[in-house]
Structures are given as C-alpha cells and as structure tokens.
Amino acid sequence: MNSIIEVNDLVKRYGDFTALNHLNLEVQQGEILGLLGPNGSGKTTAINCILALLRYDHGSIKVFDQAMTPASKDAKRRIGYVMQSVGVIDELNVRENIDYFCSLYVSDAKKRKQMVSEAIEFVGLQDFQKRMPKKLSGGLLRRLNIACGIAHKPELIILDEPTVAVDPQSRNNILEGIKELNRLGATVLYTSHYMEEVEQLCDRITIIDGGKKIAEGTKSELIAQTNSSEKIYAEVGDLSEAQLETLRKLPFVAEAVLNHGELCVSCGKGDNNLSALLAAFEKHKIDFGHIRNQLPTLNDLFLEITGKELRDTHA
Amino acid sequence: MRNYIYYRFKTLLGDKMMLFWTLLFPVALALFFSFTLVKVYSTATAFEAIEVAVPQTLDNQSILKAVLPVLEEEDLILVNSTKDLESAKTQLQDGEISAIIQETDGIVMTVKSSTSDSTILKMIFDQITQKTSMLERIFSQKPELAATDFINEAYTVETYTTQIKDDNMSFSVIYFYSLMAMEILYGIQWGVKSTYYLQAQRSPAALRTNIAPMSRLKLVLIDIGVVFVITAVEVLLLYLFIRYPLNISFGNQVFWVIAASLAALFTAIALGYFISVYLKGEERHKEGLATAITLTFSFSCGMQYPGLKYLVGRYLPWFATINPAYLLTDSYYTLYYGKAISIVEKNIMITLAIGVIAAILAAIRLRGDQYDSL
Ligand SMILES: Nc1ncnc2c1ncn2[C@@H]1O[C@H](COP(=O)(O)OP(=O)(O)OP(=O)(O)O)[C@@H](O)[C@H]1O
Ligand SMILES: [Mg+2]
C-alpha cells in the first residue's frame, strides 16, 4: 500500500524541551489514521512539522512520496488542514472566509464558487453564510473552521482535534462528514485525545505519549495487546466471602471483588466469559440483578504502557 | 489573485476602530486645531496699538525719542499725553494703559501684570536695546556709517510686525504639518496589522495562509501594496481637508510635498513590518509599541508643543535625523518658506534610507519560511 505521509525518526525540541522524541508515523493511502495521545503529547507539533511550518532537529518527512519542504507547492495544494485553534478572519463573513482560503488554492472563480457552496453545505452552514465569525456560536465556528480547511477538496485531510467544544450532535455530524470525505477518496489523519472518537472513526490508530509512538494498529490489534480483558459487572446484593472465593477459583476469572453490592469480575483472555459466569451463578445459586460487561479499551492499553490514564472524558 | 487582493482590502478596512483612529481622529484634530488656532491668528492680525505712557521729557539723544514716533506710525503703540509719573501709575492701575515706558540708562518698562500686550512690548524694546548697543559699538569703530541710511534701516519697525504675524502663522502650520506626519506614521500601525494574517505564529488564520501553496514573498508584496494604497488615500484625504476647507498652505511646490509624504509613508510602513517581525510577544504589545513610536515621533516634531521641534533639533540632532516625522515636517516647513529644495532632497534621502534598512531587515526575517516555534 502507498504511504501518503511518512515520518521517520522525527525529533523536535523547543529550547531544552523535547516535544517529539524519535517519532515514527505512517499514513497510508485511503485510510483514516487516528493519532491518539494525551494533552501535550506532541500531536500538534508533529502536524506542524509535517506541514513544513516548524523546523525540526532530526529526522525526515515525506508527503506524497516527496520530501516535504516549505517550497513543496504541489504537495501543499493537495493537503487540507483543520486546525485545533479556529483560524478564520474576523473581518470576513462565513462565505467570504471560505472563499478567501479557497482562493489560495483555486484561482478559477467559477470552480471556486461551486467548491465554496459545497463546503458550506457539507458543514451545514447554509443559513449562516452572511454571519461574521464573532457572531457564531462555538460549535458553528468549529464547522466554519472545518469548511475553510477542506473547501479546496484536498486528497489528504489533516484534522487536529476538530471536535473540541462541539456538542454531541454536531460532533456526530462532523465525524460522519469525515467518513464521507474518506469514502469519496480522501486520506485522513485525525488527531484527538478522545479515545471513543478515534475508536469510532479510524481504520488504524497510532498512540503517542511524550513525543514517542507507544503503540500502533487497528483497534482490535491494539486491544489484543492488552493483558487485561473483559470485565463483567453484576448486581448481586450480598455475597459471602466463601462464595467470592469459589468465583475466584473459576478458571476464566482473574479477579473478583465486591463493591457496594456490585460484583466486578475481571476475566482472563478468551471468549464466552459472560455465559461461563452466568452458568457459575446458576450452579452456586447466586442471585443477580442488572448485569453488564465491558471489553478492554485503549485506555487500558495506555494505562498498562505508560502507567497513567489517557484522559478521555468528553467535557 | 484579484480575489485575494479584494479580500485583503476588505479585511484591513474591516477594522472600524483602526479607520476611526487613523482617519476620523486626525480630521477631528485638524478641525479642533483650526478652531483654536485661527482664533489666535485673527487676534494677531487685528492688532490694536498698545496704549502706553511716557511720563518724562525726552531729549534729543534719547533712544525713545527716535523710536517712539516710528512705533506709533506703525500702529504698534499709542503714546498718551500724560507727562506726570503719578497719574501714569494710576492709569496703569486702572487698566487705561498697558505700560509705562521710561528711559534712564536704558529703557525701563513697568507693567501691571504679564499680558500678551506686555510680552509684545517687551519683545520690541528688548530688540531696540540690543540693536542700540550693537549700533553704538559699530559707530564707535566706524563713525562714518552714522551719516548713512544705516541707522534708519536698523530701526525699521516692519520687522517686528511681520515677525509677530509670522510667528503666529508658523505656530499654526506646524500643528497641521505634524498632524500630517502623525497620519503618515500611522503607516506603522497598518504595517503591524497587515502582518497579523501573514505570520504563522501571530494568528491561526495566518498559519492557515502559510500552509497554502503560495509564496510568502508574493503575499507580503501584495500586502505592502494594499497597505500603501489604503494609507496613501487616508493621507490624501487629510491633506485635502487641511489644504482646502482649512486653507493651510503647503507652499507652491506640490511635487515635493507629495514626494516627501510618500517617502515618509514608505518608511512608516517598513517600520511597521520591522516591528511586527522582530518584536516577540503578544499582539497588544506590538500595537502598543507602534502607537508609542507614532506618538513619540509626532510629539517630538511639534504636535503638542511647537517649541519642542526646535529643542529637539538643537539638543537631540541625532534623534531628529532618524525621526521620519521630524524630517517630514522639516521638509514641509522648508517648502512653505520656499527655501532650498536641497534640504527637502536630503530629508527624503535620509527617510528612504531608514525605510529601506527597515524593509530589508524585515524581509530577511519574513522570508524564512519555517518557524522554530509557533
Ligand atoms: N512554542 C512552544 N514552545 C515551547 N514548548 C511548546 C511550544 N509548543 C508546544 N510546546 C510543548 O510541546 C509539547 C507538545 O505540544 P503539542 O501542542 O504538540 O501537544 P498536543 O499533543 O497537540 O496537545 P493538545 O492535546 O493539548 O493539543 C507540550 O508539552 C507543549 O507544552
Ligand atoms: Mg494539539
């Protein structure tokens, strides 16, 4: 498969601080790659290096199979960037903003007009074309930010946490939109520290921390790398210590604890844990109410590798 | 490209505050100056003879005997008939006269309080005393001159009258000239503003512009052109306002007025680019510095206090030479008095040199396509 972005052994320092520490990253043609990492892990820095905005200390970057430099006009023409901070011009209205940035890529006025209209429709800002950015709500502003980045129909779209401060419904619209762009042929590099978002959207995921890649693969490949596996929670009321001990002795159970009437069973690797546990409840005459299971998440993987949580709460 | 230029105009002109401060404010200031200064000026032209008393009999050797008739003829003073010192003092107390003039060893002037009349009288008699002592020295060395017209010419009072009027005139023009200088120096502000959307580290929108397949140099050159047009129109509007409705003369050499103005404008914009490229930190610091420079430069060329122009020229000549506003008002002044064009040429050369240096230094920084940090 063709690599669209190839980052090799990239080192970037801000003074004494090393923001990227021998980072390797690859984005393949046609995929949506999720770049997942906590705040300050170097996601934005990596992107700015890829876009040849930042000087770096070591390593190489190829985009569309060519070394990326500030003079790589051809590559730049094919890239669209949706920034983490909203980059629009306050003095221009919604439509003018999109047209302005599009005009840096497309000089044919008629073609551009069409593209701008499509971008407006894509982000659903039809009713706000004449609004000034200052008069847009945070979510609408984010949508404008996205439209400005993709109006010129780039082959490679880089999105840096585009959904921060967007309500859940708009967030879903945006994620659907990105999938749609991908279906239409765009390769996507999607950056986020929201685990669920990346799980939902991306074909492959690269997890970074401290400017370094710590894991990579499809979601299931990554999950398979964790030592922990399924957790099953069941409302059981009261259990005797003896009953707990029997459960712990079951072959598929790694650990069982009772917490305020809720039993949490951490299972070992393997399938059919839930039905095996239900059978055990039956056999040992344990009554249970509500029951749910939770598969291991990327957070578990992150926790295992780095010893800290990947912060993952949607504000 | 046309589209891009159109949006650059729209963006820069979209800042209403900026337009207010760089266009309406100077126009309002010009109007304000004209109201206050025209009043001063008209009192000076409708000059009424100052009434004085000379309570003594003057002998033929006295200076006053020689000059009083001339001053009266010029309607500068009016000597009343009082010959008695006590009644003259009463008149002074009652405000009927402005001063008592006496001659003993030299000329002594008694006034009730310091007024504009007493200032003018003091100026006149000071100069007469100076000239007299000068003439005495000349005659003691070259007695033959005494017989010629020399003495008459030396005492021609016309010089005083024109000086009084001239001083008022130059007082008012210098306000308007430094107002023009301030307007032109607003080019610094415009330069700082223009790069806000060009330098990736200054705004996210600039960052977006920087990843587009466009050469930065091209974008910068377009912006310099756009800013130049905007500021030139502003300057022209202010000029026309000062020149016509307010009727302030800039002399007859319009070409040189324009040349000096454009040179200063170029330098101001270049300084704006220079500041925005070399000064790190927050936007408001850049804007603050731009404002401070504009005001310092125009202040020291006499905006607040015309005398300052001379003080700066005398005691801080190096500052005067690097202050585009000073150089510009100096050129306007030179043109107004119809003095040598070579002074104007020199001012323009220095101004352009400063501008070119600032522009080159700014270009060196702006040309670097990548940043160490954003
Ligand atoms: N201009 C700069 N000067 C110094 N340090 C910087 C600069 N920009 C970023 N850093 C540091 O580099 C590290 C990586 O920053 P970066 O913005 O790339 O992180 P990020 O993964 O995008 O984080 P976030 O999720 O918060 O956007 C951070 O620790 C940050 O403090
Ligand atoms: Mg970031």
XYZ file of C-alpha atoms and ligand atoms in Angstrom:
721
model
C 0.000 0.000 0.000
C 1.111 3.564 -0.709
C 2.185 5.800 2.131
C 0.814 9.300 1.924
C 2.689 10.525 4.988
C 5.934 9.009 6.190
C 7.557 10.434 9.288
C 10.887 8.934 10.218
C 12.749 9.339 13.476
C 11.488 12.878 13.973
C 12.995 14.934 16.784
C 11.714 18.395 17.594
C 12.942 20.462 20.517
C 11.593 23.742 21.864
C 14.728 25.023 23.548
C 15.602 22.374 26.112
C 12.246 20.684 25.924
C 11.947 17.696 23.606
C 8.438 17.707 22.175
C 8.960 14.923 19.622
C 11.305 12.164 20.603
C 12.233 9.996 17.593
C 8.664 9.800 16.357
C 7.718 7.457 13.544
C 4.379 7.771 11.837
C 2.849 6.448 8.674
C -0.437 7.269 6.984
C -1.486 5.010 4.149
C -3.497 5.952 1.111
C -7.235 5.846 1.620
C -7.229 5.221 5.349
C -8.327 7.213 8.340
C -5.426 7.150 10.751
C -6.110 8.215 14.299
C -3.293 9.896 16.140
C -4.217 9.437 19.762
C -2.340 10.977 22.640
C -2.977 12.927 25.834
C -2.624 16.711 26.076
C 0.922 17.807 25.405
C 1.991 14.524 23.817
C 3.124 16.314 20.663
C 0.251 15.812 18.226
C 0.021 19.403 17.038
C 3.785 19.705 16.926
C 4.005 16.616 14.727
C 1.407 18.028 12.343
C 3.143 21.395 12.107
C 6.358 19.592 11.231
C 4.574 17.519 8.590
C 3.199 20.746 7.080
C 6.729 22.212 6.961
C 5.728 25.051 9.263
C 8.150 24.097 12.004
C 11.850 23.488 11.722
C 12.844 20.222 13.345
C 16.080 18.907 14.743
C 16.321 15.474 13.267
C 14.508 13.014 11.030
C 12.744 13.105 7.711
C 9.229 13.713 6.478
C 7.767 12.597 3.186
C 4.348 13.587 1.930
C 3.003 12.091 -1.314
C 6.353 10.342 -1.656
C 8.287 13.608 -1.780
C 10.395 15.208 0.917
C 8.193 17.911 2.428
C 9.635 21.439 2.443
C 8.094 24.914 2.614
C 8.516 25.044 -1.162
C 6.569 21.832 -1.819
C 3.770 23.646 -3.586
C 2.408 20.596 -5.271
C 2.067 18.673 -2.017
C 0.635 21.705 -0.232
C -2.022 22.088 -2.899
C -3.247 18.557 -2.128
C -3.395 18.985 1.654
C -6.212 20.392 3.740
C -5.695 21.275 7.383
C -8.332 21.748 10.029
C -6.567 23.346 12.924
C -7.031 22.851 16.629
C -7.459 26.609 17.150
C -10.054 28.244 14.946
C -8.274 30.028 12.111
C -10.662 32.421 10.444
C -10.578 36.089 9.578
C -12.762 38.172 11.859
C -13.391 40.871 9.284
C -14.870 38.496 6.699
C -18.205 36.678 6.884
C -18.694 32.924 6.708
C -18.855 32.621 2.952
C -16.061 35.115 2.372
C -13.788 33.265 4.790
C -14.209 30.002 2.947
C -13.790 31.740 -0.399
C -10.692 33.572 0.833
C -8.856 30.439 1.910
C -10.054 28.525 -1.114
C -8.675 31.259 -3.356
C -5.194 30.452 -2.080
C -5.590 27.076 -3.806
C -8.020 27.577 -6.652
C -7.853 30.579 -8.954
C -10.725 29.695 -11.283
C -13.572 31.820 -9.911
C -16.404 29.656 -11.208
C -14.919 26.446 -9.949
C -14.251 28.071 -6.617
C -17.789 29.297 -6.238
C -19.025 25.754 -6.660
C -16.485 24.424 -4.155
C -17.377 27.049 -1.569
C -21.063 26.242 -1.859
C -20.342 22.553 -1.451
C -18.187 23.181 1.612
C -20.934 25.298 3.184
C -23.433 22.557 2.551
C -21.032 19.935 3.861
C -20.770 21.608 7.270
C -24.391 22.741 7.241
C -23.811 26.477 7.419
C -26.267 27.381 4.634
C -28.281 29.607 6.947
C -25.257 31.465 8.264
C -23.393 32.457 5.091
C -23.506 36.186 5.835
C -22.709 35.881 9.541
C -19.478 37.307 10.874
C -17.336 34.765 12.764
C -17.638 36.732 16.018
C -21.397 36.215 15.882
C -21.204 32.438 15.505
C -21.591 30.039 18.405
C -18.569 27.936 19.321
C -19.873 24.879 17.508
C -20.780 26.769 14.349
C -17.352 28.403 14.406
C -15.751 24.946 14.517
C -17.792 23.973 11.498
C -16.603 27.077 9.659
C -13.060 26.144 10.649
C -13.568 22.761 9.045
C -15.080 24.232 5.881
C -12.105 26.572 5.477
C -9.761 23.610 5.657
C -11.471 21.316 3.179
C -13.186 23.551 0.612
C -10.462 23.017 -1.980
C -11.109 19.257 -1.993
C -7.761 18.050 -0.718
C -6.589 14.469 -1.172
C -5.056 14.466 2.284
C -7.006 15.975 5.160
C -5.333 16.584 8.491
C -7.680 17.302 11.365
C -6.333 18.388 14.727
C -8.970 17.826 17.401
C -11.727 19.358 15.289
C -14.493 18.475 17.719
C -13.280 20.220 20.855
C -16.149 22.205 22.370
C -18.706 20.866 19.921
C -21.994 19.455 21.205
C -22.546 15.690 20.757
C -24.937 16.048 17.858
C -22.634 18.349 15.884
C -19.754 16.077 16.792
C -21.524 13.139 15.220
C -22.271 15.202 12.127
C -18.631 16.105 11.847
C -17.453 12.536 12.296
C -19.970 11.335 9.704
C -18.750 14.066 7.380
C -15.172 12.943 7.747
C -16.162 9.367 6.977
C -17.967 10.644 3.910
C -14.890 12.555 2.711
C -12.886 9.405 3.223
C -15.401 7.387 1.211
C -15.028 9.940 -1.560
C -11.310 9.222 -1.666
C -9.559 11.447 0.852
C -6.882 10.094 3.126
C -7.347 11.344 6.674
C -5.022 11.959 9.593
C -7.232 12.517 12.596
C -5.823 13.748 15.873
C -7.604 13.505 19.162
C -7.254 12.712 22.797
C -10.806 11.345 22.820
C -10.427 7.605 22.741
C -14.032 6.833 21.746
C -13.897 9.190 18.822
C -10.799 7.583 17.441
C -12.208 4.088 18.028
C -15.409 5.013 16.230
C -13.807 6.712 13.250
C -10.393 5.350 12.464
C -9.176 2.377 10.487
C -5.832 2.395 12.230
C -4.636 4.107 15.359
C -1.229 5.341 16.428
C -0.909 6.124 20.112
C 1.761 8.582 21.166
C 2.957 9.815 24.500
C 5.826 12.136 25.356
C 6.546 12.664 21.668
C 7.037 8.936 21.036
C 4.925 6.266 19.397
C 3.940 3.715 22.020
C 1.500 1.517 20.105
C 0.021 1.126 16.676
C -2.539 -0.983 14.857
C -6.230 -1.448 14.208
C -8.491 -1.183 17.187
C -8.725 -4.944 17.652
C -4.987 -5.379 17.198
C -4.391 -2.822 19.903
C -6.925 -4.347 22.246
C -5.292 -7.718 21.707
C -2.061 -6.233 23.017
C -3.540 -5.558 26.437
C -3.096 -8.017 29.239
C -6.389 -7.162 30.801
C -9.511 -8.323 29.106
C -13.226 -8.300 29.656
C -14.716 -7.054 32.917
C -18.185 -8.198 33.980
C -20.240 -6.225 36.455
C -23.254 -7.793 38.194
C -25.604 -6.558 40.898
C -25.571 -9.353 43.432
C -26.508 -7.741 46.714
C -24.632 -9.591 49.415
C -22.107 -12.367 48.824
C -20.269 -14.372 51.426
C -16.503 -14.467 51.399
C -16.778 -18.182 50.620
C -18.907 -17.515 47.559
C -16.431 -14.927 46.357
C -13.607 -17.389 46.864
C -15.383 -20.001 44.729
C -15.809 -17.487 41.947
C -12.127 -16.552 42.138
C -11.221 -20.202 41.700
C -13.037 -20.453 38.365
C -10.555 -20.959 35.513
C -11.503 -17.889 33.476
C -11.591 -15.484 36.426
C -8.528 -13.397 37.180
C -10.032 -11.382 39.988
C -13.396 -10.886 41.659
C -14.241 -8.073 44.022
C -17.440 -6.902 45.640
C -18.057 -3.216 45.819
C -21.291 -1.794 47.295
C -23.272 -4.794 46.206
C -21.781 -4.813 42.716
C -19.590 -7.694 41.794
C -16.759 -6.978 39.379
C -15.182 -9.962 37.720
C -12.019 -9.404 35.690
C -11.710 -12.196 33.199
C -8.676 -13.747 31.566
C -8.207 -13.868 27.827
C -10.750 -15.903 25.945
C -14.329 -15.862 24.693
C -17.637 -16.782 26.304
C -16.709 -15.338 29.677
C -20.197 -13.991 30.211
C -22.042 -17.254 29.641
C -19.491 -19.130 31.743
C -20.063 -16.706 34.596
C -23.843 -16.989 34.242
C -23.508 -20.756 34.449
C -21.408 -20.389 37.591
C -24.066 -18.110 39.163
C -26.656 -20.767 38.403
C -24.558 -23.541 39.850
C -23.682 -21.706 43.069
C -27.142 -20.274 43.454
C -26.077 -16.671 43.296
C -28.966 -14.292 42.569
C -28.182 -11.359 40.365
C -29.986 -8.316 39.009
C -28.584 -5.983 36.372
C -25.535 -7.304 34.579
C -23.171 -5.712 32.032
C -19.797 -6.433 30.583
C -17.010 -4.099 29.470
C -14.406 -5.025 26.929
C -10.878 -3.686 27.388
C -10.334 -0.226 25.948
C -7.426 1.697 24.525
C -7.295 3.395 27.893
C -6.398 0.055 29.498
C -3.620 -0.357 26.969
C -2.393 3.167 27.562
C -2.527 2.611 31.301
C -0.506 -0.563 31.020
C 2.191 1.005 28.860
C 2.539 4.407 30.494
C 1.175 3.845 33.970
C -1.238 6.758 33.586
C -4.752 7.324 32.308
C -5.426 8.571 28.860
C -7.810 11.325 29.748
C -10.928 10.517 27.916
C -13.848 12.409 29.245
C -15.926 14.428 26.888
C -16.429 17.684 28.702
C -5.255 36.750 -7.285
C -7.770 39.567 -7.843
C -9.975 37.823 -5.372
C -7.173 37.628 -2.847
C -6.351 41.321 -3.168
C -10.015 42.216 -2.820
C -10.242 40.266 0.412
C -7.078 41.848 1.751
C -8.624 45.284 1.265
C -11.838 44.119 2.802
C -10.061 42.589 5.793
C -7.852 45.570 6.510
C -10.626 48.100 6.001
C -12.986 45.946 8.038
C -11.334 47.137 11.234
C -13.565 50.058 12.142
C -11.509 51.092 15.154
C -8.433 51.365 13.018
C -10.258 53.542 10.491
C -11.531 55.747 13.255
C -8.121 56.347 14.773
C -6.265 56.745 11.516
C -8.767 58.843 9.621
C -11.591 60.404 11.605
C -9.434 61.204 14.600
C -6.804 63.209 12.657
C -9.541 65.026 10.735
C -11.264 65.909 14.007
C -7.947 67.020 15.436
C -7.314 69.221 12.409
C -10.708 70.790 12.854
C -10.018 71.363 16.524
C -6.645 72.953 15.777
C -8.178 75.223 13.209
C -10.861 76.442 15.619
C -8.412 77.259 18.367
C -5.510 78.463 16.271
C -7.499 80.577 13.862
C -8.746 82.488 16.865
C -5.198 83.184 17.994
C -4.221 84.105 14.493
C -7.083 86.551 13.959
C -6.394 88.404 17.197
C -2.865 88.823 15.962
C -3.912 90.311 12.633
C -6.490 92.655 14.108
C -3.679 94.047 16.131
C -4.554 97.195 18.008
C -1.989 99.739 19.035
C -0.935 99.245 22.624
C -1.510 102.302 24.750
C 1.429 103.401 26.887
C 2.501 106.434 28.881
C 5.930 108.060 28.657
C 5.953 110.367 31.717
C 9.157 112.307 31.009
C 10.510 114.812 28.587
C 12.805 113.136 26.144
C 15.941 114.845 24.994
C 17.295 114.518 21.508
C 19.936 111.994 22.488
C 17.441 109.501 23.890
C 16.603 106.338 22.098
C 12.887 106.652 22.781
C 12.785 109.990 21.060
C 13.988 108.239 17.925
C 11.861 105.113 18.028
C 8.544 106.133 19.567
C 7.348 108.080 16.511
C 8.198 105.131 14.299
C 6.361 102.679 16.535
C 3.375 104.988 16.585
C 3.419 105.324 12.867
C 3.327 101.544 12.572
C 0.290 101.474 14.875
C 2.164 99.307 17.291
C 1.858 101.671 20.209
C -0.078 104.740 21.136
C 1.675 107.176 23.479
C -0.798 109.178 25.546
C -0.255 112.699 26.687
C 0.405 112.036 30.360
C 3.675 113.564 31.479
C 3.305 113.006 35.185
C 4.509 109.715 36.654
C 1.898 109.546 39.420
C -1.079 109.917 37.106
C 0.542 107.449 34.695
C 0.692 104.953 37.557
C -2.985 105.495 38.258
C -3.784 104.933 34.614
C -1.779 101.721 34.658
C -3.613 100.612 37.780
C -6.972 101.360 36.158
C -6.009 99.475 33.024
C -6.213 102.520 30.789
C -2.694 101.922 29.591
C -0.678 98.729 29.245
C 2.709 100.004 30.336
C 4.804 102.914 31.497
C 7.948 103.391 29.441
C 10.872 105.323 30.831
C 14.414 105.895 29.741
C 17.188 106.398 32.242
C 20.327 104.430 31.434
C 18.385 102.046 29.371
C 14.728 101.552 28.645
C 12.590 100.558 31.622
C 9.131 99.188 31.183
C 6.617 98.954 34.030
C 3.563 96.771 33.638
C 0.750 95.756 35.933
C 0.811 92.115 35.066
C 2.138 89.958 32.295
C -0.270 90.029 29.354
C 0.116 89.418 25.654
C 0.480 93.189 25.171
C 3.269 93.406 27.704
C 5.021 90.453 26.041
C 4.942 92.170 22.684
C 6.192 95.446 24.158
C 8.970 93.649 25.974
C 9.975 91.925 22.762
C 10.035 95.224 20.886
C 12.037 97.137 23.471
C 14.441 94.279 24.106
C 15.323 94.241 20.463
C 15.650 98.010 20.351
C 18.032 97.901 23.306
C 20.038 95.143 21.687
C 20.221 96.945 18.386
C 21.150 100.188 20.058
C 24.069 98.710 21.898
C 25.114 96.956 18.704
C 24.903 100.213 16.749
C 26.866 102.028 19.416
C 29.658 99.542 19.087
C 29.571 99.759 15.297
C 29.616 103.536 15.298
C 32.467 103.706 17.779
C 34.517 101.709 15.294
C 33.114 103.105 12.051
C 31.746 106.586 12.742
C 31.312 107.236 9.018
C 28.296 104.887 8.971
C 26.340 107.200 11.237
C 25.728 109.591 8.401
C 24.209 106.957 6.127
C 20.794 105.314 5.990
C 22.214 102.547 8.084
C 20.563 103.763 11.216
C 17.162 104.101 9.597
C 17.285 100.599 8.248
C 18.387 99.191 11.541
C 15.323 100.622 13.204
C 12.813 99.705 10.620
C 9.932 98.506 12.659
C 8.408 96.475 9.918
C 10.498 93.563 11.057
C 8.591 93.480 14.324
C 5.205 93.478 12.780
C 5.962 90.748 10.286
C 7.678 88.789 12.962
C 4.625 88.856 15.130
C 2.399 87.707 12.309
C 4.899 85.183 11.074
C 5.285 83.593 14.426
C 1.582 83.004 14.654
C 1.476 81.666 11.162
C 4.298 79.235 11.733
C 2.738 78.253 15.014
C -0.371 77.130 13.283
C 1.179 75.463 10.252
C 3.440 73.378 12.400
C 0.435 71.877 14.133
C -1.057 70.851 10.843
C 2.243 69.635 9.445
C 2.839 67.428 12.436
C -0.721 66.205 12.113
C 0.119 65.132 8.584
C 3.258 63.489 9.930
C 1.191 61.613 12.503
C -1.220 60.458 9.826
C 1.658 59.177 7.741
C 3.245 57.449 10.715
C 0.019 55.551 11.204
C 1.532 53.514 8.387
C 3.449 51.794 11.205
C 0.170 50.629 12.696
C -1.084 49.457 9.332
C 2.136 47.544 8.751
C 1.799 45.786 12.099
C -1.820 44.991 11.350
C -1.160 43.680 7.878
C 1.314 41.040 9.017
C -1.157 39.751 11.595
C -2.638 37.488 8.951
C 0.703 36.689 7.311
C 2.981 35.475 10.079
C 2.032 31.974 11.132
C 2.852 32.492 14.793
C 0.628 35.568 15.091
C -2.771 34.111 14.355
C -4.294 30.758 13.434
C -5.639 32.350 10.254
C -2.080 33.299 9.293
C -0.997 29.735 9.952
C -3.679 28.573 7.573
C -2.470 31.039 4.969
C 1.076 29.747 5.400
C 0.281 26.161 4.513
C -1.268 27.188 1.202
C 0.746 26.742 -1.974
C 1.612 30.438 -2.203
C 4.977 32.090 -1.872
C 5.196 34.133 1.262
C 7.157 36.822 -0.535
C 4.345 37.258 -3.016
C 1.751 37.553 -0.263
C 3.887 40.081 1.597
C 4.430 42.196 -1.509
C 0.710 42.216 -2.226
C 0.053 43.329 1.329
C 2.598 46.123 1.186
C 0.838 47.354 -1.939
C -2.588 47.137 -0.316
C -1.432 48.918 2.832
C 0.302 51.581 0.763
C -2.872 52.312 -1.178
C -5.015 52.483 1.961
C -2.644 54.777 3.835
C -1.958 56.957 0.807
C -5.692 57.556 0.385
C -6.023 58.406 4.075
C -3.116 60.827 3.876
C -4.527 62.407 0.733
C -7.916 62.894 2.380
C -6.370 64.554 5.404
C -4.177 66.694 3.167
C -7.123 67.872 1.099
C -9.047 68.636 4.259
C -6.229 70.690 5.733
C -5.351 72.321 2.444
C -8.803 73.393 1.274
C -11.520 73.765 3.867
C -8.968 74.784 6.498
C -6.877 76.679 3.981
C -3.444 75.850 5.383
C -0.708 76.453 2.853
C 1.933 73.865 1.995
C 3.838 76.247 -0.250
C 3.765 76.109 -4.011
C 5.792 73.017 -4.730
C 3.185 70.319 -4.683
C 5.516 67.801 -6.293
C 7.965 67.957 -3.426
C 5.205 67.887 -0.847
C 3.981 64.649 -2.396
C 7.479 63.209 -2.751
C 8.348 63.916 0.883
C 4.999 62.492 2.044
C 5.302 59.287 0.028
C 8.862 58.703 1.188
C 7.776 59.057 4.816
C 4.810 56.787 4.188
C 7.023 54.077 2.734
C 9.327 54.300 5.728
C 6.442 54.186 8.187
C 5.050 51.009 6.628
C 8.515 49.452 6.552
C 8.924 50.281 10.250
C 5.582 48.621 10.934
C 6.758 45.445 9.229
C 10.049 45.670 11.062
C 8.347 45.904 14.453
C 5.906 43.119 13.758
C 8.670 40.810 12.599
C 11.239 41.464 15.305
C 9.115 42.111 18.353
C 8.106 38.883 20.021
C 5.150 38.529 22.304
C 1.545 39.460 22.422
C -0.397 41.409 19.854
C -1.210 44.246 22.207
C 2.490 44.766 22.885
C 3.136 45.221 19.198
C 0.191 47.555 18.819
C 1.257 49.435 21.931
C 4.775 49.889 20.654
C 3.513 51.033 17.266
C 1.311 53.634 18.941
C 4.124 54.738 21.244
C 6.512 55.215 18.333
C 3.918 57.103 16.297
C 3.184 59.436 19.182
C 6.806 59.938 20.232
C 7.843 60.738 16.700
C 4.994 63.132 16.052
C 5.173 64.632 19.539
C 8.808 65.478 19.115
C 8.188 67.121 15.778
C 5.936 69.597 17.485
C 2.475 68.217 17.647
C 1.905 69.072 21.287
C 4.238 71.973 21.605
C 5.817 73.574 18.566
C 8.836 74.791 20.528
C 9.759 71.167 21.035
C 10.590 70.874 17.365
C 13.345 73.419 17.800
C 14.551 71.980 21.085
C 14.805 68.512 19.574
C 16.529 69.875 16.502
C 19.001 71.681 18.704
C 19.720 69.313 21.545
C 18.914 65.874 20.069
C 20.008 66.292 16.470
C 20.570 62.547 16.028
C 17.006 61.879 17.132
C 15.758 64.494 14.699
C 17.672 62.828 11.887
C 16.175 59.406 12.493
C 12.669 60.664 13.147
C 10.751 60.447 9.878
C 8.087 62.756 11.282
C 10.667 65.414 12.075
C 12.259 65.082 8.658
C 8.843 65.350 7.043
C 7.698 68.439 8.927
C 11.086 69.965 8.259
C 10.520 69.382 4.549
C 7.010 70.841 4.676
C 8.408 73.829 6.506
C 11.178 74.317 4.026
C 8.688 74.165 1.166
C 6.338 76.544 2.921
C 9.062 79.159 3.236
C 10.245 78.430 -0.284
C 13.716 77.653 0.997
C 16.263 75.448 -0.747
C 14.925 72.200 -2.234
C 18.245 70.580 -1.381
C 17.117 70.400 2.260
C 13.989 68.570 1.185
C 16.009 66.240 -1.019
C 18.324 65.440 1.841
C 15.394 64.755 4.173
C 13.813 62.455 1.620
C 17.078 60.569 1.142
C 17.525 60.006 4.873
C 13.892 58.971 5.264
C 14.140 56.493 2.415
C 17.403 55.117 3.752
C 15.751 54.357 7.114
C 12.820 52.781 5.302
C 14.989 50.635 3.062
C 17.037 49.356 6.001
C 13.890 48.507 7.970
C 12.363 46.836 4.908
C 15.446 44.731 4.208
C 15.749 43.609 7.827
C 12.045 42.764 7.909
C 12.285 40.876 4.618
C 15.180 38.772 5.923
C 13.017 37.605 8.798
C 9.817 37.233 6.819
C 11.490 35.294 4.054
C 12.491 32.470 6.408
C 9.712 30.050 5.594
C 9.864 27.926 8.709
C 9.463 28.722 12.356
C 11.285 27.445 15.417
C 8.109 27.567 17.359
C 4.521 28.574 16.773
N 6.062 27.071 21.110
C 6.352 26.208 22.084
N 7.368 26.452 22.916
C 7.675 25.590 23.899
N 7.021 24.458 24.134
C 5.994 24.149 23.340
C 5.597 25.011 22.279
N 4.546 24.461 21.666
C 4.290 23.306 22.312
N 5.157 23.115 23.312
C 5.211 21.967 24.211
O 5.392 20.806 23.435
C 4.579 19.758 23.900
C 3.719 19.227 22.785
O 2.770 20.212 22.460
P 1.636 19.962 21.384
O 0.875 21.206 21.240
O 2.249 19.396 20.169
O 0.768 18.869 22.131
P -0.620 18.240 21.681
O -0.449 16.779 21.689
O -1.103 18.847 20.441
O -1.535 18.638 22.926
P -3.101 19.029 22.941
O -3.883 17.765 23.003
O -3.234 19.777 24.216
O -3.381 19.854 21.756
C 3.781 20.300 25.067
O 4.381 19.870 26.264
C 3.885 21.780 24.930
O 3.937 22.361 26.213
Mg -2.679 19.943 19.954
